[in-house]
Short mmCIF file of N, CA, C and O in Angstrom, two decimals:
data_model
loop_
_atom_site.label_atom_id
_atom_site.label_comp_id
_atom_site.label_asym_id
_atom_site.label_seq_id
_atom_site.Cartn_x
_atom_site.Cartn_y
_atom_site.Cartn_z
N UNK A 1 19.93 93.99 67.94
CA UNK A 1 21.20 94.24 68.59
C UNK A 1 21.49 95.74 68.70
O UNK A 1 21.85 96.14 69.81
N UNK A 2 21.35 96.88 67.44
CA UNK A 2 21.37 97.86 67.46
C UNK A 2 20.68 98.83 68.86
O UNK A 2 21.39 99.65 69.44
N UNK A 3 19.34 98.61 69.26
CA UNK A 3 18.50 98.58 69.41
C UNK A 3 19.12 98.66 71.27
O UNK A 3 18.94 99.58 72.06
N UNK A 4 19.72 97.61 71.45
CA UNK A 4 20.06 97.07 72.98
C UNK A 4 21.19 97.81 73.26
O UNK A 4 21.24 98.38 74.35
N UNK A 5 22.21 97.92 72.41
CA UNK A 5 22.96 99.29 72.34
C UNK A 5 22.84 100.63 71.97
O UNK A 5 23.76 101.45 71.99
N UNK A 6 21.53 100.84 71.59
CA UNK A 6 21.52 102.39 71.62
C UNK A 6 20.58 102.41 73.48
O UNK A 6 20.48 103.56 73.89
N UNK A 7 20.04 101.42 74.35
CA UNK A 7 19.67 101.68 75.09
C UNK A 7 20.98 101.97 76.44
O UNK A 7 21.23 102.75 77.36
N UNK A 8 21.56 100.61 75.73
CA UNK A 8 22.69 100.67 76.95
C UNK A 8 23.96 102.13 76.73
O UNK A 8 24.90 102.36 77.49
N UNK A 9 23.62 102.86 75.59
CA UNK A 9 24.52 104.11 75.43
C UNK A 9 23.52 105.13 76.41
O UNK A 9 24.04 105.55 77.45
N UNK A 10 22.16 105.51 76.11
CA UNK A 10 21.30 106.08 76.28
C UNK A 10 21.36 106.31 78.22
O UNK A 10 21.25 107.39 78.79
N UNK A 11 21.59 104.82 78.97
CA UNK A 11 21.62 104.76 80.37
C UNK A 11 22.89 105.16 80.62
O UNK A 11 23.03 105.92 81.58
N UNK A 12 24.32 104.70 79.70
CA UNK A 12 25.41 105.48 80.52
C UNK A 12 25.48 107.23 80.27
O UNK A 12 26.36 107.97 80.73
N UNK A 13 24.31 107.65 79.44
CA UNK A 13 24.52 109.08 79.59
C UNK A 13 23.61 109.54 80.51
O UNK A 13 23.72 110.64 81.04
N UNK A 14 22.90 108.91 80.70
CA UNK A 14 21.73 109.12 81.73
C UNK A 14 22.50 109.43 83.37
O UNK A 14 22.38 110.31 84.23
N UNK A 15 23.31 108.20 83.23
CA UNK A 15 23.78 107.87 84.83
C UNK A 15 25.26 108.72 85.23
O UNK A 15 25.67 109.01 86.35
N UNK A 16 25.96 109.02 83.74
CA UNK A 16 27.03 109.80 83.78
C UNK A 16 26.35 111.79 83.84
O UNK A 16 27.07 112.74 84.18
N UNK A 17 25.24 111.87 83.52
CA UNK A 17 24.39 113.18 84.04
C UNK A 17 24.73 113.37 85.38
O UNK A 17 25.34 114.33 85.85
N UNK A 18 24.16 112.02 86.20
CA UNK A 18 23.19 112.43 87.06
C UNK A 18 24.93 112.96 88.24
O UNK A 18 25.37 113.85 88.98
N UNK A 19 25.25 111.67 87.64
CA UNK A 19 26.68 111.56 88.52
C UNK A 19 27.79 113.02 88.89
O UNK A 19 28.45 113.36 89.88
N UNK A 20 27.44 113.80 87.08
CA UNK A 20 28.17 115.34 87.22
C UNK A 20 27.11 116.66 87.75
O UNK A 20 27.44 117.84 87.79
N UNK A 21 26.00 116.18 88.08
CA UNK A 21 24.96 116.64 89.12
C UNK A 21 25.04 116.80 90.75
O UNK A 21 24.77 117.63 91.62
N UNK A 22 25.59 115.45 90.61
CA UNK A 22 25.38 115.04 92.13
C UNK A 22 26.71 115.55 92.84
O UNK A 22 26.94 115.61 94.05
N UNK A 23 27.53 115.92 91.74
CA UNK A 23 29.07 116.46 92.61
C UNK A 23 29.66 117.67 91.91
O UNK A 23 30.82 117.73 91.51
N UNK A 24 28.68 118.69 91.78
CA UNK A 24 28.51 119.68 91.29
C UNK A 24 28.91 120.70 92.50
O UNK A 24 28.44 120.68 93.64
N UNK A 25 30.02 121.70 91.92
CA UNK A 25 30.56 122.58 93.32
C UNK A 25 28.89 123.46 92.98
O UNK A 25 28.24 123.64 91.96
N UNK A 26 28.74 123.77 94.12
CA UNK A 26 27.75 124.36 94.51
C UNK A 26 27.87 126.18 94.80
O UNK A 26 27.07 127.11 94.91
N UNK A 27 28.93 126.06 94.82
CA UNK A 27 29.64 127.63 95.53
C UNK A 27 31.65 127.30 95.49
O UNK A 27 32.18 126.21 95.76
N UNK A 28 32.21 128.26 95.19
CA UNK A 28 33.49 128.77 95.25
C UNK A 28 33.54 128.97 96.48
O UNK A 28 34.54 128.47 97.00
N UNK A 29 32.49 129.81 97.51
CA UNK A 29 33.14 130.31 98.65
C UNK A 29 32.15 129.94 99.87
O UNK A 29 30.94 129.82 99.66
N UNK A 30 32.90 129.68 101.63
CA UNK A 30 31.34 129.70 102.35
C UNK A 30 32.08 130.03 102.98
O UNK A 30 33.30 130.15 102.84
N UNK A 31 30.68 130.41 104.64
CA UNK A 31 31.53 131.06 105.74
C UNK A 31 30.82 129.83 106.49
O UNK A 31 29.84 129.11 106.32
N UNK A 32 32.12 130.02 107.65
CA UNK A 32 32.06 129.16 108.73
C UNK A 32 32.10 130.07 110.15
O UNK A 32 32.06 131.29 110.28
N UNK A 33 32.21 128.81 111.33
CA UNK A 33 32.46 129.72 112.77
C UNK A 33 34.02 130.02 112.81
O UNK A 33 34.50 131.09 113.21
N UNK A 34 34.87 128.78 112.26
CA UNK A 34 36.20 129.12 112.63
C UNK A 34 37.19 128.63 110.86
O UNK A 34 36.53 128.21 109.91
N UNK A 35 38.39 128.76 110.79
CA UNK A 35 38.79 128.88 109.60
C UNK A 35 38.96 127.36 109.21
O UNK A 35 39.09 127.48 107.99
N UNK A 36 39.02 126.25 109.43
CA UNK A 36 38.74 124.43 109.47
C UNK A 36 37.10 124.54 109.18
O UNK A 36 36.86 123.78 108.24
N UNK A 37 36.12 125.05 109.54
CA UNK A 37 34.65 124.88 109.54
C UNK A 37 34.20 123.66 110.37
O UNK A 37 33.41 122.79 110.02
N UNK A 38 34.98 123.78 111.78
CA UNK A 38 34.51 122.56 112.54
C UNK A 38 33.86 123.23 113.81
O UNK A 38 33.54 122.51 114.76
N UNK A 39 33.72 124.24 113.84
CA UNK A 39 32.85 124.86 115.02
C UNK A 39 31.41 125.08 114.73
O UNK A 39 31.24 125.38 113.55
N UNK A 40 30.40 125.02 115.38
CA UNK A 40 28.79 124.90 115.38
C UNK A 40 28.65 126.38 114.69
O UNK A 40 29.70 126.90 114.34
N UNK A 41 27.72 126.93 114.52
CA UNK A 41 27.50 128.59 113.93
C UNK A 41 26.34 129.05 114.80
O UNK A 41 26.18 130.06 115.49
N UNK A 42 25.49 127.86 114.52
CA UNK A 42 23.79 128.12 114.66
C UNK A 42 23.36 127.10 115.36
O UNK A 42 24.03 126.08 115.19
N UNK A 43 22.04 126.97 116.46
CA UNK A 43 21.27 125.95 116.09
C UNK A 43 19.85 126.58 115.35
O UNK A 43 19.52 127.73 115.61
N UNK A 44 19.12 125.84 114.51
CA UNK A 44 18.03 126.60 113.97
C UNK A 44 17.03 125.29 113.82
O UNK A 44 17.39 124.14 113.55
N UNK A 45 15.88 125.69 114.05
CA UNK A 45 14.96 125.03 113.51
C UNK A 45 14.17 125.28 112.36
O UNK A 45 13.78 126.37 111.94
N UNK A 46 13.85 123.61 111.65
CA UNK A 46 12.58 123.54 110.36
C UNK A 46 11.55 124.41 110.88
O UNK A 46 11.00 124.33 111.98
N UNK A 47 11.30 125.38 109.82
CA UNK A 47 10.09 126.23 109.64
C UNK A 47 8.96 125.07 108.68
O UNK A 47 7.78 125.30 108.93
N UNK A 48 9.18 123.89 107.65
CA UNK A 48 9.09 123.70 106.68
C UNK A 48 9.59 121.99 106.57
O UNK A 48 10.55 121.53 107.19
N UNK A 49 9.00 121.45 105.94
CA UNK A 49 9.45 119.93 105.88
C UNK A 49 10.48 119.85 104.52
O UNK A 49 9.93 120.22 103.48
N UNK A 50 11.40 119.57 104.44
CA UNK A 50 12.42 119.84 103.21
C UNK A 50 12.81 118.32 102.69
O UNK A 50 12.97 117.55 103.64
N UNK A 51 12.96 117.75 101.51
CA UNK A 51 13.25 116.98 100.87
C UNK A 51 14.11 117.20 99.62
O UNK A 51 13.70 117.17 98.46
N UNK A 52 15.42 117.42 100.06
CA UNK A 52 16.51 117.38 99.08
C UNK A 52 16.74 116.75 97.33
O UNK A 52 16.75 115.54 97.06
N UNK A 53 16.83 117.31 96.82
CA UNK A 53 17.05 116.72 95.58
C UNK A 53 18.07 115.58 94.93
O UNK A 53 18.07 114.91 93.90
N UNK A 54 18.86 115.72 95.99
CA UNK A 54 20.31 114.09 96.11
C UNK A 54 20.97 113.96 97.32
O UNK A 54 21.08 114.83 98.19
N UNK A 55 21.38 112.85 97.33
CA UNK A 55 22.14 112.54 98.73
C UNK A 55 22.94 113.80 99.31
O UNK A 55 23.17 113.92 100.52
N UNK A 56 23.25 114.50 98.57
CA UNK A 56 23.85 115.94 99.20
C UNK A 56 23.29 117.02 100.14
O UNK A 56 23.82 117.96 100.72
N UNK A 57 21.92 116.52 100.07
CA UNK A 57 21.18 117.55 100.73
C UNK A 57 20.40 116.87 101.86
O UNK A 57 19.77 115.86 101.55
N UNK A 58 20.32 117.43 103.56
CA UNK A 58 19.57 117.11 104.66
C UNK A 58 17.60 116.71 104.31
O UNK A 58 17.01 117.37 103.46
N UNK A 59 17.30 116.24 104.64
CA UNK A 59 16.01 115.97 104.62
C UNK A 59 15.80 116.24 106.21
O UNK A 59 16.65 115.89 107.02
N UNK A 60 14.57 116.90 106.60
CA UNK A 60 13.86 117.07 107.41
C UNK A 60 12.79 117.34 107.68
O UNK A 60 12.22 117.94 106.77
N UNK A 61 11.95 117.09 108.96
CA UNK A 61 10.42 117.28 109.02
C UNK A 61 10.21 118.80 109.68
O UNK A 61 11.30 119.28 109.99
N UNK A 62 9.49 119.35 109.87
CA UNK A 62 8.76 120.76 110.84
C UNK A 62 9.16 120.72 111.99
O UNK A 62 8.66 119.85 112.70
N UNK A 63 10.21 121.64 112.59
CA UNK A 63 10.03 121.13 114.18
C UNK A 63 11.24 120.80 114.23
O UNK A 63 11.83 121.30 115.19
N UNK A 64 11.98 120.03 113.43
CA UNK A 64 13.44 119.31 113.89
C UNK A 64 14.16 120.49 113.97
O UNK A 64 13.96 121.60 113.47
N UNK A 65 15.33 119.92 114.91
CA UNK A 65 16.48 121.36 115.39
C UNK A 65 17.69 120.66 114.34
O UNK A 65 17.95 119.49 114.07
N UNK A 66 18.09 121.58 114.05
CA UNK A 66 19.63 121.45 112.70
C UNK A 66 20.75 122.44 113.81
O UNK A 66 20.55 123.36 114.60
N UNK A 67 21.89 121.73 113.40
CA UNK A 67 23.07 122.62 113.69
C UNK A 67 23.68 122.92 112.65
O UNK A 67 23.85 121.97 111.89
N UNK A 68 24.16 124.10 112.25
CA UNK A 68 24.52 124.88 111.35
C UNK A 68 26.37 124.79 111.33
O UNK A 68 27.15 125.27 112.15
N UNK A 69 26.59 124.17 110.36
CA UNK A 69 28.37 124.77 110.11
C UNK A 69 29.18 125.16 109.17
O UNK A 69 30.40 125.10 109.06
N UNK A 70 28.10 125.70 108.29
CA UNK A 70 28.95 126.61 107.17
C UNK A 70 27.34 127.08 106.41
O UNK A 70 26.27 126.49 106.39
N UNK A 71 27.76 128.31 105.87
CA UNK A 71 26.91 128.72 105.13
C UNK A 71 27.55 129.06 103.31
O UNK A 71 28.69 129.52 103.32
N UNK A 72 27.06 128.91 102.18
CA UNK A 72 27.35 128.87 101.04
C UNK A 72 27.67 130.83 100.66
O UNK A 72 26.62 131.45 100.80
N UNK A 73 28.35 131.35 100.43
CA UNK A 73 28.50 132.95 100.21
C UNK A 73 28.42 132.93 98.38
O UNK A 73 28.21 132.03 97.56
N UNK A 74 28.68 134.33 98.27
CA UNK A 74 28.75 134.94 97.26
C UNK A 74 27.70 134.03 96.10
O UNK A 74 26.55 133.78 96.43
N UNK A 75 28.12 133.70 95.08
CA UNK A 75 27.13 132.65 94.21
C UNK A 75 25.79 132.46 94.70
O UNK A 75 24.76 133.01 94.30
N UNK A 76 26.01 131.25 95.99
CA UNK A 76 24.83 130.80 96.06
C UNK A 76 24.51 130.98 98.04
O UNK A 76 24.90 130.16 98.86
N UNK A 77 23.92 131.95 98.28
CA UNK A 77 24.03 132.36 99.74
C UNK A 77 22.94 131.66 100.33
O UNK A 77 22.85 131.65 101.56
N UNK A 78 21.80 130.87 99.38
CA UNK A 78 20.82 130.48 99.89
C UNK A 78 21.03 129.19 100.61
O UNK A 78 19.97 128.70 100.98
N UNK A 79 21.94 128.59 100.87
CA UNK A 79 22.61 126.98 100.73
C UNK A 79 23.43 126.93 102.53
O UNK A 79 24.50 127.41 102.89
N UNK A 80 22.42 126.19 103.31
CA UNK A 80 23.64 126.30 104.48
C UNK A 80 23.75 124.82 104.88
O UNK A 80 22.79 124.06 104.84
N UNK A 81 24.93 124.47 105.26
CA UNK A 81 25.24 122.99 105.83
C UNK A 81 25.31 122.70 106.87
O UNK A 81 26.16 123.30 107.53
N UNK A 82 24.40 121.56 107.63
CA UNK A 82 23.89 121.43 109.18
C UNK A 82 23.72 120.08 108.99
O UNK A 82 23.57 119.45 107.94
N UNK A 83 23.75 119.73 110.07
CA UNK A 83 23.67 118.16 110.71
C UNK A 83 22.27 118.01 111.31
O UNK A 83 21.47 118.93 111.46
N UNK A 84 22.12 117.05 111.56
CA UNK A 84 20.46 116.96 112.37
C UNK A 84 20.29 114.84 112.94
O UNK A 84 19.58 113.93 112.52
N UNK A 85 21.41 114.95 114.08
CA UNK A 85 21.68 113.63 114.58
C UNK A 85 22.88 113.00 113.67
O UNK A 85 23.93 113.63 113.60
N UNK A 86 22.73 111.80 113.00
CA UNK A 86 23.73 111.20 112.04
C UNK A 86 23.67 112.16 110.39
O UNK A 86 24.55 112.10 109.54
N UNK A 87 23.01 112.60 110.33
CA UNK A 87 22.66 112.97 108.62
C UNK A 87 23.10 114.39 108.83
O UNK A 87 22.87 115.07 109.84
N UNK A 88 24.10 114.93 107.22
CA UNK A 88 24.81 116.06 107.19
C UNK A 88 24.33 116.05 105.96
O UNK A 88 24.28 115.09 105.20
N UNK A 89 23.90 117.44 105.75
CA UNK A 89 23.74 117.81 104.39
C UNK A 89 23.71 118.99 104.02
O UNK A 89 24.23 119.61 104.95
N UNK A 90 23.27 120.11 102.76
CA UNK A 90 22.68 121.00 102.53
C UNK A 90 21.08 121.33 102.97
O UNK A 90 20.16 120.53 103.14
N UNK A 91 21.08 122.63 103.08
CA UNK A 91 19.53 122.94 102.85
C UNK A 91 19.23 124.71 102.65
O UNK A 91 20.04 125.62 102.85
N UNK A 92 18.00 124.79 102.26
CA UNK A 92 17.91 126.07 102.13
C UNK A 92 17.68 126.27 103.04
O UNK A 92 17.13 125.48 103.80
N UNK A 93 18.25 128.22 103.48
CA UNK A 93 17.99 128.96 104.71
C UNK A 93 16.54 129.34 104.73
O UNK A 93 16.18 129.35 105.91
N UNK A 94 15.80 129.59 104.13
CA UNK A 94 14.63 129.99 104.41
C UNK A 94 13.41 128.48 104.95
O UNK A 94 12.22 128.58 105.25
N UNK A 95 14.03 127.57 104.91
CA UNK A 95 13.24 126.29 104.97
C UNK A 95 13.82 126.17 106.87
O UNK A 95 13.36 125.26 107.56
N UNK A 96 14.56 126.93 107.32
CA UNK A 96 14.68 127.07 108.96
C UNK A 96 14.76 128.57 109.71
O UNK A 96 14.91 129.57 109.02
N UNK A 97 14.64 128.66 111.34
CA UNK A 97 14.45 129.78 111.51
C UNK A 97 15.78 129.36 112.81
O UNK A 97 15.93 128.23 113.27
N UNK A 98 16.81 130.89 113.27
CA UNK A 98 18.01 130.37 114.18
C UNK A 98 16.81 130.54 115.00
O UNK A 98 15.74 131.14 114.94
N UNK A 99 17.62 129.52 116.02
CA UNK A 99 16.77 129.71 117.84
C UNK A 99 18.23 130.37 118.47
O UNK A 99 18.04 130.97 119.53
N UNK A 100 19.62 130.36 118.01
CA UNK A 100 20.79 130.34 118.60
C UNK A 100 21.63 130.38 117.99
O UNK A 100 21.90 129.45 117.23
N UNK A 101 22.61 131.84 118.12
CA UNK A 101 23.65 131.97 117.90
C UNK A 101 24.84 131.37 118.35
O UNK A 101 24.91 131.72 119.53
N UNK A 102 25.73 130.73 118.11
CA UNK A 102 26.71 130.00 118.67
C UNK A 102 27.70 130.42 118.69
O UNK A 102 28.27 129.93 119.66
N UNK A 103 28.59 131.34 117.99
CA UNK A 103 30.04 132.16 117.19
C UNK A 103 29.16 133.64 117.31
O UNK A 103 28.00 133.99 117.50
N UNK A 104 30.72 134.37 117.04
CA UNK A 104 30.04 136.26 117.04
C UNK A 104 30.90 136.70 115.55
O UNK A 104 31.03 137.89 115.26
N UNK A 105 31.42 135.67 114.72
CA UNK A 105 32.03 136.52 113.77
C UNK A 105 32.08 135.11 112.86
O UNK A 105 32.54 134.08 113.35
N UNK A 106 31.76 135.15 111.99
CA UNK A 106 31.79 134.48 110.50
C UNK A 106 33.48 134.35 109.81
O UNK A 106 34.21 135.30 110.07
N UNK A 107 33.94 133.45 109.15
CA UNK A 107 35.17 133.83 108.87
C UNK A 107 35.05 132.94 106.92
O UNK A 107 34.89 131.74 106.73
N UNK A 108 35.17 133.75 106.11
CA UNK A 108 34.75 133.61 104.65
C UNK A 108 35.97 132.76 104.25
O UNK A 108 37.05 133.35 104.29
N UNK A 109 35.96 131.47 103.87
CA UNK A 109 37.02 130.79 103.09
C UNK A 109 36.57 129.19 101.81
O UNK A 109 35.71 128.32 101.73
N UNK A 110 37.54 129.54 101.20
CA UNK A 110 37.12 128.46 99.51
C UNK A 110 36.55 127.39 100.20
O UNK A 110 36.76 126.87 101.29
N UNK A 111 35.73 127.19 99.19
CA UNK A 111 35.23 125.80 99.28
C UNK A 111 36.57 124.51 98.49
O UNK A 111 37.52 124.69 97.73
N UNK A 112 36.02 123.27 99.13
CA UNK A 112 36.58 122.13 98.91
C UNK A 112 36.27 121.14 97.62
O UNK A 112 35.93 122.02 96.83
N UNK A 113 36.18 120.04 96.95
CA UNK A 113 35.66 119.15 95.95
C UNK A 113 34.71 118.62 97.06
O UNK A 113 33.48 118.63 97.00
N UNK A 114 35.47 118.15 98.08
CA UNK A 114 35.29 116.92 99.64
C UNK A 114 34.38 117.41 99.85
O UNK A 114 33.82 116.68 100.67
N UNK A 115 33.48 118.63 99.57
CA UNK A 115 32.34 119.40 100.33
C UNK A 115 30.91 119.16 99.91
O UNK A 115 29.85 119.26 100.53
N UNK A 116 31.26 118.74 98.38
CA UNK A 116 30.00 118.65 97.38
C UNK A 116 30.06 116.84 97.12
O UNK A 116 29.79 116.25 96.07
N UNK A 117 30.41 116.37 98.16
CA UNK A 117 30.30 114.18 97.94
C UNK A 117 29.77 113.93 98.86
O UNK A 117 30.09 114.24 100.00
N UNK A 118 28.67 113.19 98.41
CA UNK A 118 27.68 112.33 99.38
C UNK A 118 28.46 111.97 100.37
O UNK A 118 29.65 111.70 100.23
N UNK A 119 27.73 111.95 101.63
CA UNK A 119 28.43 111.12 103.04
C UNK A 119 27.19 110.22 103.73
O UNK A 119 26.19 110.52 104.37
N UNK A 120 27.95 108.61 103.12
CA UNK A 120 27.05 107.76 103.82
C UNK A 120 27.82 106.79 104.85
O UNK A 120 28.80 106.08 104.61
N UNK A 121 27.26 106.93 105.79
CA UNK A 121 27.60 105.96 106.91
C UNK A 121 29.28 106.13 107.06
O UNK A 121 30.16 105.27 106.94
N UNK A 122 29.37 107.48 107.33
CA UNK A 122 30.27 108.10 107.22
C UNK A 122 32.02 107.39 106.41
O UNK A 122 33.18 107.24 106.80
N UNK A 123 31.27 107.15 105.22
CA UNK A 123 31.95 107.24 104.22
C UNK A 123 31.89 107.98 102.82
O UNK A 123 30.82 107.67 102.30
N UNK A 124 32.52 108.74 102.08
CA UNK A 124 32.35 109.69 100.79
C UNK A 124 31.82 108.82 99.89
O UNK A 124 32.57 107.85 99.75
N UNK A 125 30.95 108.78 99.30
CA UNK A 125 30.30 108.41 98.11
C UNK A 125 30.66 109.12 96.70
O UNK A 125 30.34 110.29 96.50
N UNK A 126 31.30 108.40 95.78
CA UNK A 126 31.40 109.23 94.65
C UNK A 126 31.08 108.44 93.64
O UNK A 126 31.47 107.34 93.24
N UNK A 127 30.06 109.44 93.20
CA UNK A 127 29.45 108.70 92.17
C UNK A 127 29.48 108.50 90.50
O UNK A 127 28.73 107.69 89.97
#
């Protein structure tokens, strides 16, 4: 009995990890095209086939075109957020190259909680 409860303690710390992982602010601050972050920035394409580490992050193959609408500042600058058809996620900037500028001026404002939660089938996932 001991035994079945030190496993079933063992999985809710496991799953309560993964959970303060997966909705982990990523950055305090990003820039966008406009001060909402609902205007395009970029389009850029995969240099690189990318496979995200959690539902938070875009997966893509070589070749695919991403649209760009916020980039991660200060902290973590490597981190930009783009769409690519139905799927929105993170990814690193060096894993794409711009083909297209879209905006001529960046505008720097806080990040959200709403920014760092899975989006499936366009509903928030919190895990």
């Amino acid at each position: 009995m001991s035994r079945i409860l030190d496993q079933r303690i063992l999985l809710l710390v496991i799953s309560f990890s993964a959970s303060v992982q997966s909705t982990k602010v990523l950055s305090k601050w990003k820039k966008c095209g406009d001060p909402e972050c609902e205007k395009a920035m970029s389009r850029v394409q995969a240099t690189t086939d990318y496979l995200g580490p959690d539902c938070r992050y875009l997966n893509f193959k070589t070749g695919e075109e991403i649209i760009v609408y916020s980039k991660l500042s200060r902290e973590n600058e490597n981190l930009w957020t783009g769409s690519k058809g139905k799927d929105f996620g993170y990814f690193p900037r060096d894993a794409v190259k711009v083909e297209e500028d879209l905006i001529g001026e960046e505008v720097e404002v806080l990040t959200k909680e709403t920014d760092f939660l899975c989006l499936h089938e366009d509903k928030y996932t919190f895990e």
